[in-house]
Amino acid sequence: MLRWWCNILKNNIKVREQIWQCVSEISDSQLNKVVEEGQWSIAQVLEHLYLIEKLAVEGIQEALASSEANPVKLRRIHLAADRSHKVQAPEMLRPSAEYQTLKQLKNKLDNSRETLLKCIEGVSVETLDEKSMPHPVYGALSLSQWISFIGYHEQRHLGQIEDIKELLVL
């Protein structure tokens, strides 16, 4: 069980590193450029990732503060990485059109990740498995599934970032 948990955290770290590597050579103006009408810029994708992680942290903190255990069945959250199925982000998780620098977005995402890791530090895998919170697509997920979802979700959006990057004139 502990090995599985370590793999989740390693995957989340690996995907985040891939994102930073992918955007490292992009200027702030390119980062904020919308290449197709109705689509997000890379900056907006990064802000969306921040909003998801922030929401997850808030929910995890609330669930951990509750004495109530509410285990749920396992969901196939690995499918979140599958970009062949379009999913509309709920309004609260949609990014703004505000111009942001890579430094600003990196700070936001680094802080949300640090907060997530501090939030679960010392919490047993069993506790993360027996407590749950709602997910807008999958329904109720255990806290451990939520943490795993973050990595799969970022993997999905890494592909989106790569697609946008290809359309940019670098």
JSON list of C-alpha atoms in Angstrom, two decimals:
[
{"chain": "A", "resi": 1, "resn": "MET", "atom": "CA", "xyz": [0.00, 0.00, 0.00]},
{"chain": "A", "resi": 2, "resn": "LEU", "atom": "CA", "xyz": [2.79, 2.42, 0.88]},
{"chain": "A", "resi": 3, "resn": "ARG", "atom": "CA", "xyz": [4.57, 1.69, -2.41]},
{"chain": "A", "resi": 4, "resn": "TRP", "atom": "CA", "xyz": [1.35, 2.52, -4.29]},
{"chain": "A", "resi": 5, "resn": "TRP", "atom": "CA", "xyz": [1.09, 5.80, -2.38]},
{"chain": "A", "resi": 6, "resn": "CYS", "atom": "CA", "xyz": [4.72, 6.71, -3.13]},
{"chain": "A", "resi": 7, "resn": "ASN", "atom": "CA", "xyz": [4.05, 6.04, -6.81]},
{"chain": "A", "resi": 8, "resn": "ILE", "atom": "CA", "xyz": [1.12, 8.48, -6.77]},
{"chain": "A", "resi": 9, "resn": "LEU", "atom": "CA", "xyz": [3.25, 11.23, -5.28]},
{"chain": "A", "resi": 10, "resn": "LYS", "atom": "CA", "xyz": [6.13, 10.47, -7.66]},
{"chain": "A", "resi": 11, "resn": "ASN", "atom": "CA", "xyz": [3.75, 10.63, -10.63]},
{"chain": "A", "resi": 12, "resn": "ASN", "atom": "CA", "xyz": [2.39, 13.99, -9.49]},
{"chain": "A", "resi": 13, "resn": "ILE", "atom": "CA", "xyz": [5.92, 15.36, -9.11]},
{"chain": "A", "resi": 14, "resn": "LYS", "atom": "CA", "xyz": [7.04, 13.94, -12.47]},
{"chain": "A", "resi": 15, "resn": "VAL", "atom": "CA", "xyz": [4.10, 15.40, -14.39]},
{"chain": "A", "resi": 16, "resn": "ARG", "atom": "CA", "xyz": [4.59, 18.81, -12.79]},
{"chain": "A", "resi": 17, "resn": "GLU", "atom": "CA", "xyz": [8.28, 18.74, -13.75]},
{"chain": "A", "resi": 18, "resn": "GLN", "atom": "CA", "xyz": [7.30, 17.86, -17.33]},
{"chain": "A", "resi": 19, "resn": "ILE", "atom": "CA", "xyz": [4.96, 20.84, -17.41]},
{"chain": "A", "resi": 20, "resn": "TRP", "atom": "CA", "xyz": [7.70, 23.21, -16.26]},
{"chain": "A", "resi": 21, "resn": "GLN", "atom": "CA", "xyz": [10.11, 21.75, -18.78]},
{"chain": "A", "resi": 22, "resn": "CYS", "atom": "CA", "xyz": [7.53, 22.14, -21.56]},
{"chain": "A", "resi": 23, "resn": "VAL", "atom": "CA", "xyz": [6.92, 25.84, -20.85]},
{"chain": "A", "resi": 24, "resn": "SER", "atom": "CA", "xyz": [10.44, 26.86, -19.82]},
{"chain": "A", "resi": 25, "resn": "GLU", "atom": "CA", "xyz": [11.36, 28.41, -23.18]},
{"chain": "A", "resi": 26, "resn": "ILE", "atom": "CA", "xyz": [8.07, 30.23, -23.75]},
{"chain": "A", "resi": 27, "resn": "SER", "atom": "CA", "xyz": [7.87, 34.00, -23.37]},
{"chain": "A", "resi": 28, "resn": "ASP", "atom": "CA", "xyz": [5.15, 35.52, -21.21]},
{"chain": "A", "resi": 29, "resn": "SER", "atom": "CA", "xyz": [3.40, 36.92, -24.29]},
{"chain": "A", "resi": 30, "resn": "GLN", "atom": "CA", "xyz": [3.41, 33.46, -25.90]},
{"chain": "A", "resi": 31, "resn": "LEU", "atom": "CA", "xyz": [2.21, 31.97, -22.63]},
{"chain": "A", "resi": 32, "resn": "ASN", "atom": "CA", "xyz": [-0.83, 34.29, -22.73]},
{"chain": "A", "resi": 33, "resn": "LYS", "atom": "CA", "xyz": [-1.56, 33.96, -26.46]},
{"chain": "A", "resi": 34, "resn": "VAL", "atom": "CA", "xyz": [-4.85, 32.33, -27.41]},
{"chain": "A", "resi": 35, "resn": "VAL", "atom": "CA", "xyz": [-4.04, 30.40, -30.59]},
{"chain": "A", "resi": 36, "resn": "GLU", "atom": "CA", "xyz": [-7.60, 29.34, -31.41]},
{"chain": "A", "resi": 37, "resn": "GLU", "atom": "CA", "xyz": [-10.80, 31.20, -30.64]},
{"chain": "A", "resi": 38, "resn": "GLY", "atom": "CA", "xyz": [-12.69, 29.59, -27.78]},
{"chain": "A", "resi": 39, "resn": "GLN", "atom": "CA", "xyz": [-9.58, 27.77, -26.50]},
{"chain": "A", "resi": 40, "resn": "TRP", "atom": "CA", "xyz": [-7.40, 28.56, -23.52]},
{"chain": "A", "resi": 41, "resn": "SER", "atom": "CA", "xyz": [-3.92, 29.98, -23.59]},
{"chain": "A", "resi": 42, "resn": "ILE", "atom": "CA", "xyz": [-1.13, 28.07, -21.86]},
{"chain": "A", "resi": 43, "resn": "ALA", "atom": "CA", "xyz": [-1.34, 30.59, -19.02]},
{"chain": "A", "resi": 44, "resn": "GLN", "atom": "CA", "xyz": [-5.03, 29.79, -18.62]},
{"chain": "A", "resi": 45, "resn": "VAL", "atom": "CA", "xyz": [-4.32, 26.06, -18.60]},
{"chain": "A", "resi": 46, "resn": "LEU", "atom": "CA", "xyz": [-1.75, 26.61, -15.84]},
{"chain": "A", "resi": 47, "resn": "GLU", "atom": "CA", "xyz": [-4.19, 28.74, -13.86]},
{"chain": "A", "resi": 48, "resn": "HIS", "atom": "CA", "xyz": [-6.82, 26.01, -14.25]},
{"chain": "A", "resi": 49, "resn": "LEU", "atom": "CA", "xyz": [-4.35, 23.48, -12.78]},
{"chain": "A", "resi": 50, "resn": "TYR", "atom": "CA", "xyz": [-3.80, 25.85, -9.88]},
{"chain": "A", "resi": 51, "resn": "LEU", "atom": "CA", "xyz": [-7.55, 26.24, -9.31]},
{"chain": "A", "resi": 52, "resn": "ILE", "atom": "CA", "xyz": [-8.04, 22.46, -9.29]},
{"chain": "A", "resi": 53, "resn": "GLU", "atom": "CA", "xyz": [-5.22, 21.87, -6.81]},
{"chain": "A", "resi": 54, "resn": "LYS", "atom": "CA", "xyz": [-6.43, 24.75, -4.61]},
{"chain": "A", "resi": 55, "resn": "LEU", "atom": "CA", "xyz": [-9.96, 23.32, -4.59]},
{"chain": "A", "resi": 56, "resn": "ALA", "atom": "CA", "xyz": [-8.60, 19.86, -3.78]},
{"chain": "A", "resi": 57, "resn": "VAL", "atom": "CA", "xyz": [-6.53, 21.19, -0.88]},
{"chain": "A", "resi": 58, "resn": "GLU", "atom": "CA", "xyz": [-9.49, 23.07, 0.58]},
{"chain": "A", "resi": 59, "resn": "GLY", "atom": "CA", "xyz": [-11.69, 19.97, 0.35]},
{"chain": "A", "resi": 60, "resn": "ILE", "atom": "CA", "xyz": [-9.03, 17.66, 1.75]},
{"chain": "A", "resi": 61, "resn": "GLN", "atom": "CA", "xyz": [-8.43, 19.98, 4.71]},
{"chain": "A", "resi": 62, "resn": "GLU", "atom": "CA", "xyz": [-12.17, 20.10, 5.41]},
{"chain": "A", "resi": 63, "resn": "ALA", "atom": "CA", "xyz": [-12.56, 16.32, 5.12]},
{"chain": "A", "resi": 64, "resn": "LEU", "atom": "CA", "xyz": [-9.56, 15.68, 7.37]},
{"chain": "A", "resi": 65, "resn": "ALA", "atom": "CA", "xyz": [-10.97, 18.07, 9.99]},
{"chain": "A", "resi": 66, "resn": "SER", "atom": "CA", "xyz": [-14.19, 16.05, 10.08]},
{"chain": "A", "resi": 67, "resn": "SER", "atom": "CA", "xyz": [-14.39, 13.04, 12.36]},
{"chain": "A", "resi": 68, "resn": "GLU", "atom": "CA", "xyz": [-16.75, 11.38, 9.88]},
{"chain": "A", "resi": 69, "resn": "ALA", "atom": "CA", "xyz": [-15.46, 8.51, 7.75]},
{"chain": "A", "resi": 70, "resn": "ASN", "atom": "CA", "xyz": [-17.22, 8.05, 4.45]},
{"chain": "A", "resi": 71, "resn": "PRO", "atom": "CA", "xyz": [-15.42, 5.50, 2.27]},
{"chain": "A", "resi": 72, "resn": "VAL", "atom": "CA", "xyz": [-16.39, 5.35, -1.39]},
{"chain": "A", "resi": 73, "resn": "LYS", "atom": "CA", "xyz": [-15.85, 2.88, -4.21]},
{"chain": "A", "resi": 74, "resn": "LEU", "atom": "CA", "xyz": [-12.79, 3.28, -6.39]},
{"chain": "A", "resi": 75, "resn": "ARG", "atom": "CA", "xyz": [-13.29, 5.21, -9.61]},
{"chain": "A", "resi": 76, "resn": "ARG", "atom": "CA", "xyz": [-11.34, 4.92, -12.83]},
{"chain": "A", "resi": 77, "resn": "ILE", "atom": "CA", "xyz": [-9.67, 8.28, -12.39]},
{"chain": "A", "resi": 78, "resn": "HIS", "atom": "CA", "xyz": [-6.75, 7.33, -14.61]},
{"chain": "A", "resi": 79, "resn": "LEU", "atom": "CA", "xyz": [-9.17, 8.07, -17.45]},
{"chain": "A", "resi": 80, "resn": "ALA", "atom": "CA", "xyz": [-8.78, 11.76, -16.60]},
{"chain": "A", "resi": 81, "resn": "ALA", "atom": "CA", "xyz": [-5.59, 11.68, -18.67]},
{"chain": "A", "resi": 82, "resn": "ASP", "atom": "CA", "xyz": [-7.55, 10.56, -21.76]},
{"chain": "A", "resi": 83, "resn": "ARG", "atom": "CA", "xyz": [-8.01, 13.65, -23.91]},
{"chain": "A", "resi": 84, "resn": "SER", "atom": "CA", "xyz": [-10.30, 11.90, -26.40]},
{"chain": "A", "resi": 85, "resn": "HIS", "atom": "CA", "xyz": [-13.22, 12.66, -24.06]},
{"chain": "A", "resi": 86, "resn": "LYS", "atom": "CA", "xyz": [-13.91, 16.39, -23.76]},
{"chain": "A", "resi": 87, "resn": "VAL", "atom": "CA", "xyz": [-14.90, 17.67, -20.34]},
{"chain": "A", "resi": 88, "resn": "GLN", "atom": "CA", "xyz": [-16.19, 21.18, -19.69]},
{"chain": "A", "resi": 89, "resn": "ALA", "atom": "CA", "xyz": [-14.60, 22.72, -16.61]},
{"chain": "A", "resi": 90, "resn": "PRO", "atom": "CA", "xyz": [-17.11, 23.91, -14.02]},
{"chain": "A", "resi": 91, "resn": "GLU", "atom": "CA", "xyz": [-17.39, 27.70, -13.83]},
{"chain": "A", "resi": 92, "resn": "MET", "atom": "CA", "xyz": [-15.43, 27.94, -10.58]},
{"chain": "A", "resi": 93, "resn": "LEU", "atom": "CA", "xyz": [-12.49, 26.11, -12.17]},
{"chain": "A", "resi": 94, "resn": "ARG", "atom": "CA", "xyz": [-12.34, 28.19, -15.34]},
{"chain": "A", "resi": 95, "resn": "PRO", "atom": "CA", "xyz": [-9.36, 30.53, -15.60]},
{"chain": "A", "resi": 96, "resn": "SER", "atom": "CA", "xyz": [-9.58, 34.25, -16.11]},
{"chain": "A", "resi": 97, "resn": "ALA", "atom": "CA", "xyz": [-8.26, 36.00, -19.21]},
{"chain": "A", "resi": 98, "resn": "GLU", "atom": "CA", "xyz": [-5.93, 38.06, -17.02]},
{"chain": "A", "resi": 99, "resn": "TYR", "atom": "CA", "xyz": [-2.36, 38.35, -18.30]},
{"chain": "A", "resi": 100, "resn": "GLN", "atom": "CA", "xyz": [0.00, 36.37, -16.06]},
{"chain": "A", "resi": 101, "resn": "THR", "atom": "CA", "xyz": [3.70, 35.74, -16.16]},
{"chain": "A", "resi": 102, "resn": "LEU", "atom": "CA", "xyz": [5.27, 32.31, -15.96]},
{"chain": "A", "resi": 103, "resn": "LYS", "atom": "CA", "xyz": [6.86, 33.37, -12.68]},
{"chain": "A", "resi": 104, "resn": "GLN", "atom": "CA", "xyz": [3.44, 34.27, -11.21]},
{"chain": "A", "resi": 105, "resn": "LEU", "atom": "CA", "xyz": [1.91, 31.00, -12.34]},
{"chain": "A", "resi": 106, "resn": "LYS", "atom": "CA", "xyz": [4.87, 28.95, -11.14]},
{"chain": "A", "resi": 107, "resn": "ASN", "atom": "CA", "xyz": [4.60, 30.62, -7.72]},
{"chain": "A", "resi": 108, "resn": "LYS", "atom": "CA", "xyz": [0.88, 29.84, -7.55]},
{"chain": "A", "resi": 109, "resn": "LEU", "atom": "CA", "xyz": [1.36, 26.20, -8.52]},
{"chain": "A", "resi": 110, "resn": "ASP", "atom": "CA", "xyz": [4.42, 25.73, -6.30]},
{"chain": "A", "resi": 111, "resn": "ASN", "atom": "CA", "xyz": [2.47, 27.16, -3.35]},
{"chain": "A", "resi": 112, "resn": "SER", "atom": "CA", "xyz": [-0.59, 25.01, -3.99]},
{"chain": "A", "resi": 113, "resn": "ARG", "atom": "CA", "xyz": [1.59, 21.89, -4.22]},
{"chain": "A", "resi": 114, "resn": "GLU", "atom": "CA", "xyz": [3.46, 22.79, -1.04]},
{"chain": "A", "resi": 115, "resn": "THR", "atom": "CA", "xyz": [0.13, 23.35, 0.73]},
{"chain": "A", "resi": 116, "resn": "LEU", "atom": "CA", "xyz": [-1.15, 19.99, -0.51]},
{"chain": "A", "resi": 117, "resn": "LEU", "atom": "CA", "xyz": [1.93, 18.15, 0.72]},
{"chain": "A", "resi": 118, "resn": "LYS", "atom": "CA", "xyz": [1.81, 19.88, 4.12]},
{"chain": "A", "resi": 119, "resn": "CYS", "atom": "CA", "xyz": [-1.91, 19.11, 4.37]},
{"chain": "A", "resi": 120, "resn": "ILE", "atom": "CA", "xyz": [-1.36, 15.36, 3.98]},
{"chain": "A", "resi": 121, "resn": "GLU", "atom": "CA", "xyz": [1.94, 15.15, 5.84]},
{"chain": "A", "resi": 122, "resn": "GLY", "atom": "CA", "xyz": [1.64, 12.55, 8.57]},
{"chain": "A", "resi": 123, "resn": "VAL", "atom": "CA", "xyz": [-1.84, 11.46, 7.47]},
{"chain": "A", "resi": 124, "resn": "SER", "atom": "CA", "xyz": [-2.14, 7.70, 7.01]},
{"chain": "A", "resi": 125, "resn": "VAL", "atom": "CA", "xyz": [-3.08, 6.21, 3.66]},
{"chain": "A", "resi": 126, "resn": "GLU", "atom": "CA", "xyz": [-5.96, 4.50, 5.48]},
{"chain": "A", "resi": 127, "resn": "THR", "atom": "CA", "xyz": [-7.35, 7.87, 6.58]},
{"chain": "A", "resi": 128, "resn": "LEU", "atom": "CA", "xyz": [-7.01, 9.24, 3.05]},
{"chain": "A", "resi": 129, "resn": "ASP", "atom": "CA", "xyz": [-8.84, 6.16, 1.76]},
{"chain": "A", "resi": 130, "resn": "GLU", "atom": "CA", "xyz": [-11.72, 6.30, 4.26]},
{"chain": "A", "resi": 131, "resn": "LYS", "atom": "CA", "xyz": [-12.52, 10.00, 3.85]},
{"chain": "A", "resi": 132, "resn": "SER", "atom": "CA", "xyz": [-13.98, 11.44, 0.69]},
{"chain": "A", "resi": 133, "resn": "MET", "atom": "CA", "xyz": [-15.17, 14.59, -1.00]},
{"chain": "A", "resi": 134, "resn": "PRO", "atom": "CA", "xyz": [-17.20, 15.33, -4.13]},
{"chain": "A", "resi": 135, "resn": "HIS", "atom": "CA", "xyz": [-15.65, 15.63, -7.58]},
{"chain": "A", "resi": 136, "resn": "PRO", "atom": "CA", "xyz": [-17.55, 17.47, -10.35]},
{"chain": "A", "resi": 137, "resn": "VAL", "atom": "CA", "xyz": [-17.14, 14.62, -12.87]},
{"chain": "A", "resi": 138, "resn": "TYR", "atom": "CA", "xyz": [-16.52, 11.42, -10.91]},
{"chain": "A", "resi": 139, "resn": "GLY", "atom": "CA", "xyz": [-18.82, 11.98, -7.95]},
{"chain": "A", "resi": 140, "resn": "ALA", "atom": "CA", "xyz": [-17.40, 11.22, -4.52]},
{"chain": "A", "resi": 141, "resn": "LEU", "atom": "CA", "xyz": [-13.69, 10.33, -4.50]},
{"chain": "A", "resi": 142, "resn": "SER", "atom": "CA", "xyz": [-11.57, 9.26, -1.57]},
{"chain": "A", "resi": 143, "resn": "LEU", "atom": "CA", "xyz": [-8.93, 11.80, -0.62]},
{"chain": "A", "resi": 144, "resn": "SER", "atom": "CA", "xyz": [-6.22, 9.48, -1.93]},
{"chain": "A", "resi": 145, "resn": "GLN", "atom": "CA", "xyz": [-8.05, 9.29, -5.26]},
{"chain": "A", "resi": 146, "resn": "TRP", "atom": "CA", "xyz": [-8.27, 13.07, -5.34]},
{"chain": "A", "resi": 147, "resn": "ILE", "atom": "CA", "xyz": [-4.51, 13.32, -4.89]},
{"chain": "A", "resi": 148, "resn": "SER", "atom": "CA", "xyz": [-3.99, 10.78, -7.64]},
{"chain": "A", "resi": 149, "resn": "PHE", "atom": "CA", "xyz": [-6.49, 12.64, -9.84]},
{"chain": "A", "resi": 150, "resn": "ILE", "atom": "CA", "xyz": [-4.38, 15.80, -9.63]},
{"chain": "A", "resi": 151, "resn": "GLY", "atom": "CA", "xyz": [-1.52, 14.02, -11.41]},
{"chain": "A", "resi": 152, "resn": "TYR", "atom": "CA", "xyz": [-3.73, 12.46, -14.08]},
{"chain": "A", "resi": 153, "resn": "HIS", "atom": "CA", "xyz": [-5.49, 15.78, -14.63]},
{"chain": "A", "resi": 154, "resn": "GLU", "atom": "CA", "xyz": [-2.16, 17.55, -15.04]},
{"chain": "A", "resi": 155, "resn": "GLN", "atom": "CA", "xyz": [-1.03, 14.83, -17.45]},
{"chain": "A", "resi": 156, "resn": "ARG", "atom": "CA", "xyz": [-4.14, 15.53, -19.53]},
{"chain": "A", "resi": 157, "resn": "HIS", "atom": "CA", "xyz": [-3.39, 19.23, -19.61]},
{"chain": "A", "resi": 158, "resn": "LEU", "atom": "CA", "xyz": [0.29, 18.67, -20.36]},
{"chain": "A", "resi": 159, "resn": "GLY", "atom": "CA", "xyz": [-0.91, 17.24, -23.67]},
{"chain": "A", "resi": 160, "resn": "GLN", "atom": "CA", "xyz": [-3.07, 20.32, -24.18]},
{"chain": "A", "resi": 161, "resn": "ILE", "atom": "CA", "xyz": [-0.11, 22.59, -23.42]},
{"chain": "A", "resi": 162, "resn": "GLU", "atom": "CA", "xyz": [2.03, 20.69, -25.94]},
{"chain": "A", "resi": 163, "resn": "ASP", "atom": "CA", "xyz": [-0.69, 21.09, -28.58]},
{"chain": "A", "resi": 164, "resn": "ILE", "atom": "CA", "xyz": [-0.95, 24.84, -27.94]},
{"chain": "A", "resi": 165, "resn": "LYS", "atom": "CA", "xyz": [2.82, 25.19, -27.97]},
{"chain": "A", "resi": 166, "resn": "GLU", "atom": "CA", "xyz": [2.97, 23.58, -31.43]},
{"chain": "A", "resi": 167, "resn": "LEU", "atom": "CA", "xyz": [0.59, 26.26, -32.73]},
{"chain": "A", "resi": 168, "resn": "LEU", "atom": "CA", "xyz": [2.68, 29.10, -31.32]},
{"chain": "A", "resi": 169, "resn": "VAL", "atom": "CA", "xyz": [5.26, 30.69, -33.56]},
{"chain": "A", "resi": 170, "resn": "LEU", "atom": "CA", "xyz": [8.31, 30.22, -31.34]}
]
